[in-house]
Amino acid sequence: MYPQLRPSSSISVNSVSKACFLLCLFILHGAEAATNSSDKITSIGAIIDVSSRIGKEEKTAMEIAVQNFNNNSLDNKLELFVMDSAGGGPLKAAFAAEDLIKQNKVKVIIGMETWEQAVLVADIGSEAQIPVISLASAATTPPLMPIRWPYLVRMVGDGVEQMRCIASIVHSYNWRRVVVIYEDDVYGGSSGKLDLLSEALRKNGSEIEYRLVLPPFSLLSNPKEAIQEELIKLMEMKVQSRVFIVLQASLPATTHLFEEAKKKELVGIDSAWIVADTITDLLDSVDSSVISSMEGALGIKTSYDDNSTSYKNLRTQFRKTFWGNYPEEEDFQLGIHALRAYDSISTVAEAVKRMTNSTSPKMFLETILSTNFAGLSGKINFSSGQLSYIPELKIVNVVGKKYKELDFWVPKLGFSNNGTLVIVGNGEAPNRTGGLAGPVIWPGNPQRSPKGWAMPTDVKPLRIGVPNRTSFNKFVSTSHESGETKYDGFCIKLFEQVIGELPYEFVTHNGTYDELVLDVYNKKYDAAVGDITILANRSLIVEFTQPYMESGLSMIVPAEVESNWIFLKPFSLEMWLMTAGIFIYTTLIVWFLEARSNEEEYGRTRKNQISTALWFTSSTLFFAQKENVKSNFTRVVVVVWMGVVFVLTSSYTASLSSLLTVNKLEPSFESNIRGVKVGSDSESFIKNYLQQVLKINKDNINTFTGDDDYAEQLDSKNISAAFLEQPYARIFMSQNCKKYTIVTDNYRFGGLAFVFQKGSPIATDVSRAILQLSENGKFKELEETWFKPVSGCSTNGTAEDIESLSLHSFWGLYLFTGIASTLCVLIFIACLLPNFPGHQSDTNSSNESILKKIGRFASFILKAEYSVTPRTDAAPGQALDQAPDTTECNSKISEYASSNGSAQNNKLSLPAELQMLQISRT
């Protein structure tokens, strides 16, 4: 028989069953553990500020990246250890890195919010041979970075391109001065990006006017009060720029900054605000109230592709996880910081998958640096320990409770149009001027781009400094009536026309012009109006408008009478000699041609003939000749001579009139100006110019305070010359042109202009208005009103030098009259030649020498005498000593003269020259 079962037996059965179940579970767990033990686990350490919005995004993205990799990987697994670095700075990050390496045995460290944390952790990682992937941005790429931190890998580029982008935005709107705002770190160091921005602005012609440094927000017990104090300092410093660049600040500090700036009316019309990516990159993940406080601001934002499938999948995961972990946050959008954190885990995961059995840290680092894939934040590949790919930047505009994209910035090239880069001929993108591509909604919503300057209002008008004393009160004059100062003069009236409707007030300045310019620089005055000369040293500290008058150095000397022989100056010495020579030559020609045929006018004696010919030629100079001319040859000579006389007398009269009207006198001491007494303005830069440039001894320079002093000193011979700027010299000469003369040399200055503070946009507007007045003729009308010369003087005090007329201008005229006269004589002689006894067939004549024949011919021509042997073939009743018949010659001459006379439309009678040849021997 079998024994009967008892309850205890049943209990025993249950115990055995439970034991078997536990044994099965143990076996299954052991089998799973054995399976998992074959997986390769890579430990990753993360050092982030888990209390900040950026840290929350990075932590969430890293956890999702690890989870996604582990779900899809069979052989390799990732394990994430997160250490909080909030409030501890670089030292806390360094201690966290040591704990991760020693306790958690991590193979790589990711994170770090600041560059100071990154380099300190990189030192620890290099010592332990642990790769460190930094998510912090450095201002510039440190030199020899791979050598200093061989295990450091940078996932974020430097700030060079962003600073170039901001500087180009400033340049595109012609803003010349900016205010830079940044939150200082807890160690009191200035932002490293500040130097980059300053250099980029300088290359574009702008500069930083003021640096507003905010204390670390984490250390402030009352942030609003601290920010208010800094804004009050800015206003007390009379900073005129209204272009504010928030270079680096936390989001809470930025929010308070905009709120307090609005209260101080620093955010409004004519102001512009630009925020860097440290703030703008968070706009995707902050609530709408924070965004609305920044309305009208421009922001620089890192560009990434938010339309890809990978991005959309991650966004869905991120929202779900982030909301579950941080329900207190109001916005669950995915930002660039989360994308970079996700890509950093993906970089490690790619390296893990590509690793072989080797566990060498150096091999792991090289595998990470050789990674190449398309990440969510951009292309991931490395060169020299940092990302090779520099992402594009977006320029966004905060409008309402959101932002809109305006333009793009392509690294190393510049602006693009809606993401499409426009390349010019030299292979570079154009440096755009005139503003961004998209329409901008500015603070206060004005209809134009902001001036970027503290524009005057009725409550706070422009303070315009006006010199109390000028050498010439036609430019600026002040008077006091009933306790009120009144301003007048050319400069005042011109400024009133070009300033438009801007409110202003004049303030009398008691001091020198250099002090006036310096007061504008020191912001005592917003501008200065007067006869202020543009100089190189002045232009370094202030802004000059378009010059409204040219400026140069002029020397004024007494206008003494040059000489009692000034009437000889119209012609040069060569001209006078040639004129006298051609006059004598023409006289001889007239005597030679006319004396033989016009005995009744010239007489029979040689003396009467010469004197009559001389008188006749002289009277033609005044067209007053009365003697009759019988020879056609003489008529030709006289006609040509009278043409020459007409040209010469007209030229002489014009030249002499110019000399007497505009008399420019070169002072005898000009070549030795250093040895004479001269005068200049007591408050002008001219005195220093005379000493330093012209090397005139200061003891020889007398200074004066009024325009009347120059005339008195010149008249009393206390000074030999007065040095004035060209505008003053013109005014002085317009009133004293008959007593003094002006000598202008090549000493040029920048001109007279108005003065404004450096970077003031009002200077540009005033310059444009001055040009408009010049183009429409109103400037000339104003100039004629104030600088009207006295009777008999011109507004131009300078005179051109009147040179004597030279022979070079008249040699052709002299040549013509000489040829004409000579030709007439030669023709006349040719006609007489057949009657010369040397042409007769005479035995004695043929035996004569050539010299004797020439002598007899000269006597025949000059004296109208000749001796011949008695003619054996003479007709009965003809005297042997009678001159031969000249009928043939007379006929030839008559024919020539008749043809010549007909050419002149005059019917001339047969000339009587040959009658003089019928001379009887006494």
Coordinates of N, CA, C and O in Angstrom, one line a residue, residues 625-687:
Q625 N 48.9 159.0 -93.0 CA 49.8 159.4 -94.2 C 49.0 160.3 -95.1 O 47.8 160.0 -95.4
K626 N 49.7 161.3 -95.7 CA 49.0 162.2 -96.7 C 49.7 162.3 -98.0 O 49.2 162.9 -99.0
E627 N 50.9 161.8 -98.1 CA 51.7 161.8 -99.3 C 51.1 160.9 -100.4 O 50.6 159.8 -100.0
N628 N 51.1 161.3 -101.6 CA 50.6 160.5 -102.7 C 51.6 159.5 -103.1 O 52.9 159.7 -103.0
V629 N 51.1 158.3 -103.5 CA 51.9 157.2 -103.9 C 51.6 157.0 -105.4 O 50.5 156.8 -105.8
K630 N 52.7 157.0 -106.2 CA 52.5 156.9 -107.6 C 53.0 155.6 -108.2 O 52.5 155.1 -109.2
S631 N 53.9 154.9 -107.5 CA 54.4 153.6 -108.0 C 53.5 152.5 -107.5 O 53.1 152.4 -106.3
N632 N 53.1 151.6 -108.4 CA 52.3 150.5 -108.1 C 53.1 149.5 -107.1 O 52.5 148.9 -106.3
F633 N 54.4 149.5 -107.3 CA 55.2 148.6 -106.4 C 55.1 149.2 -105.0 O 55.0 148.4 -104.0
T634 N 55.2 150.5 -104.9 CA 55.1 151.1 -103.5 C 53.7 150.8 -102.9 O 53.6 150.6 -101.7
R635 N 52.7 150.8 -103.7 CA 51.3 150.6 -103.2 C 51.3 149.1 -102.6 O 50.7 148.9 -101.6
V636 N 51.9 148.2 -103.3 CA 51.9 146.8 -102.8 C 52.6 146.7 -101.5 O 52.1 146.1 -100.5
V637 N 53.8 147.4 -101.4 CA 54.5 147.3 -100.2 C 53.7 148.0 -99.0 O 53.7 147.5 -97.9
V638 N 53.1 149.1 -99.3 CA 52.4 149.9 -98.3 C 51.2 149.1 -97.8 O 50.8 149.1 -96.6
V639 N 50.5 148.4 -98.7 CA 49.3 147.7 -98.3 C 49.7 146.6 -97.3 O 49.1 146.3 -96.3
V640 N 50.8 145.8 -97.7 CA 51.2 144.8 -96.7 C 51.7 145.4 -95.4 O 51.4 144.8 -94.3
W641 N 52.4 146.4 -95.5 CA 52.9 147.1 -94.3 C 51.8 147.6 -93.4 O 51.9 147.4 -92.1
M642 N 50.8 148.1 -94.0 CA 49.6 148.6 -93.1 C 48.9 147.4 -92.5 O 48.4 147.6 -91.4
G643 N 48.9 146.3 -93.1 CA 48.3 145.1 -92.5 C 49.1 144.7 -91.2 O 48.5 144.3 -90.2
V644 N 50.4 144.7 -91.4 CA 51.3 144.4 -90.2 C 51.1 145.4 -89.1 O 51.0 145.1 -87.9
V645 N 51.0 146.7 -89.5 CA 50.8 147.8 -88.5 C 49.5 147.6 -87.7 O 49.4 147.7 -86.5
F646 N 48.4 147.2 -88.5 CA 47.1 147.0 -87.8 C 47.2 145.8 -86.8 O 46.7 146.0 -85.6
V647 N 47.8 144.7 -87.1 CA 47.9 143.6 -86.2 C 48.8 144.0 -85.0 O 48.5 143.7 -83.8
L648 N 49.9 144.7 -85.2 CA 50.8 145.0 -84.1 C 50.2 146.0 -83.2 O 50.3 145.9 -82.0
T649 N 49.5 147.0 -83.7 CA 48.9 148.1 -82.8 C 47.8 147.5 -82.0 O 47.6 147.8 -80.8
S650 N 47.0 146.6 -82.6 CA 45.9 146.0 -81.9 C 46.4 145.1 -80.8 O 45.9 145.1 -79.6
S651 N 47.5 144.3 -81.0 CA 48.0 143.4 -80.0 C 48.7 144.3 -78.9 O 48.6 143.9 -77.7
Y652 N 49.4 145.3 -79.3 CA 50.0 146.2 -78.3 C 49.0 146.8 -77.4 O 49.1 146.8 -76.1
T653 N 47.9 147.3 -77.9 CA 46.9 148.0 -77.2 C 46.2 147.0 -76.2 O 46.0 147.3 -75.0
A654 N 45.9 145.8 -76.6 CA 45.3 144.8 -75.8 C 46.2 144.4 -74.6 O 45.8 144.3 -73.5
S655 N 47.5 144.2 -74.9 CA 48.4 143.7 -73.9 C 48.6 144.8 -72.9 O 48.7 144.6 -71.7
L656 N 48.8 146.1 -73.3 CA 49.0 147.2 -72.4 C 47.8 147.4 -71.5 O 47.9 147.7 -70.3
S657 N 46.6 147.3 -72.1 CA 45.4 147.4 -71.3 C 45.3 146.4 -70.2 O 44.9 146.7 -69.1
S658 N 45.7 145.1 -70.5 CA 45.6 144.1 -69.5 C 46.6 144.3 -68.4 O 46.4 144.1 -67.2
L659 N 47.8 144.8 -68.8 CA 48.8 145.1 -67.8 C 48.4 146.2 -66.9 O 48.6 146.2 -65.7
L660 N 47.7 147.2 -67.4 CA 47.3 148.3 -66.6 C 46.0 148.0 -65.7 O 45.8 148.6 -64.7
T661 N 45.2 147.1 -66.2 CA 44.0 146.7 -65.5 C 44.2 145.7 -64.4 O 43.7 145.9 -63.3
V662 N 44.8 144.6 -64.8 CA 45.1 143.6 -63.8 C 46.6 143.5 -63.6 O 47.4 142.9 -64.5
N663 N 47.1 144.1 -62.6 CA 48.5 144.3 -62.4 C 49.0 143.3 -61.3 O 48.8 143.6 -60.2
K664 N 49.6 142.2 -61.8 CA 50.2 141.3 -60.8 C 51.6 141.6 -60.6 O 52.4 141.6 -61.5
L665 N 51.9 141.8 -59.3 CA 53.3 142.2 -59.0 C 54.0 141.1 -58.2 O 53.5 140.6 -57.3
E666 N 55.1 140.7 -58.7 CA 55.9 139.7 -57.9 C 56.8 140.4 -57.0 O 57.6 141.2 -57.4
P667 N 56.6 140.2 -55.7 CA 57.4 141.0 -54.7 C 58.9 140.6 -54.8 O 59.2 139.5 -55.1
S668 N 59.7 141.6 -54.6 CA 61.1 141.3 -54.7 C 61.7 140.4 -53.7 O 62.7 139.8 -53.9
F669 N 61.0 140.3 -52.6 CA 61.5 139.4 -51.5 C 60.9 138.0 -51.5 O 61.1 137.2 -50.6
E670 N 60.2 137.7 -52.6 CA 59.5 136.4 -52.6 C 60.5 135.2 -52.4 O 60.3 134.2 -51.8
S671 N 61.7 135.3 -53.1 CA 62.6 134.3 -53.0 C 63.3 134.2 -51.6 O 64.0 133.2 -51.3
N672 N 63.2 135.3 -50.9 CA 63.8 135.3 -49.5 C 62.8 135.7 -48.5 O 63.0 136.7 -47.7
I673 N 61.7 135.0 -48.5 CA 60.5 135.4 -47.7 C 60.9 135.2 -46.2 O 60.3 135.8 -45.3
R674 N 61.9 134.4 -45.9 CA 62.2 134.1 -44.5 C 62.9 135.3 -43.9 O 63.0 135.4 -42.6
G675 N 63.3 136.2 -44.7 CA 64.1 137.4 -44.1 C 63.3 138.6 -43.9 O 63.8 139.7 -43.6
V676 N 62.0 138.6 -44.1 CA 61.1 139.8 -44.0 C 60.0 139.5 -43.0 O 59.8 138.4 -42.6
K677 N 59.4 140.6 -42.5 CA 58.3 140.6 -41.6 C 57.0 140.2 -42.3 O 56.7 140.8 -43.3
V678 N 56.3 139.2 -41.8 CA 55.0 138.9 -42.4 C 54.0 138.8 -41.3 O 54.3 138.8 -40.1
G679 N 52.7 138.8 -41.7 CA 51.6 138.8 -40.8 C 50.7 137.6 -41.0 O 50.6 137.1 -42.1
S680 N 50.0 137.1 -39.9 CA 49.0 136.0 -40.0 C 48.0 136.1 -38.9 O 48.2 137.0 -38.0
D681 N 47.0 135.3 -38.9 CA 46.0 135.3 -37.9 C 46.5 134.8 -36.6 O 47.2 133.8 -36.6
S682 N 46.1 135.4 -35.5 CA 46.7 135.0 -34.2 C 46.1 133.6 -33.7 O 46.8 132.9 -33.0
E683 N 44.9 133.3 -34.2 CA 44.3 132.0 -33.7 C 44.2 131.0 -34.8 O 43.5 130.0 -34.7
S684 N 44.9 131.2 -35.9 CA 44.8 130.3 -37.0 C 46.0 129.3 -37.0 O 47.0 129.6 -36.3
F685 N 45.9 128.2 -37.7 CA 47.0 127.3 -37.8 C 48.0 127.8 -38.7 O 49.1 127.2 -38.9
I686 N 47.8 128.9 -39.4 CA 48.7 129.4 -40.4 C 50.1 129.8 -39.8 O 51.1 129.6 -40.4
K687 N 50.0 130.3 -38.6 CA 51.3 130.7 -37.9 C 52.2 129.4 -37.8 O 53.4 129.5 -38.1

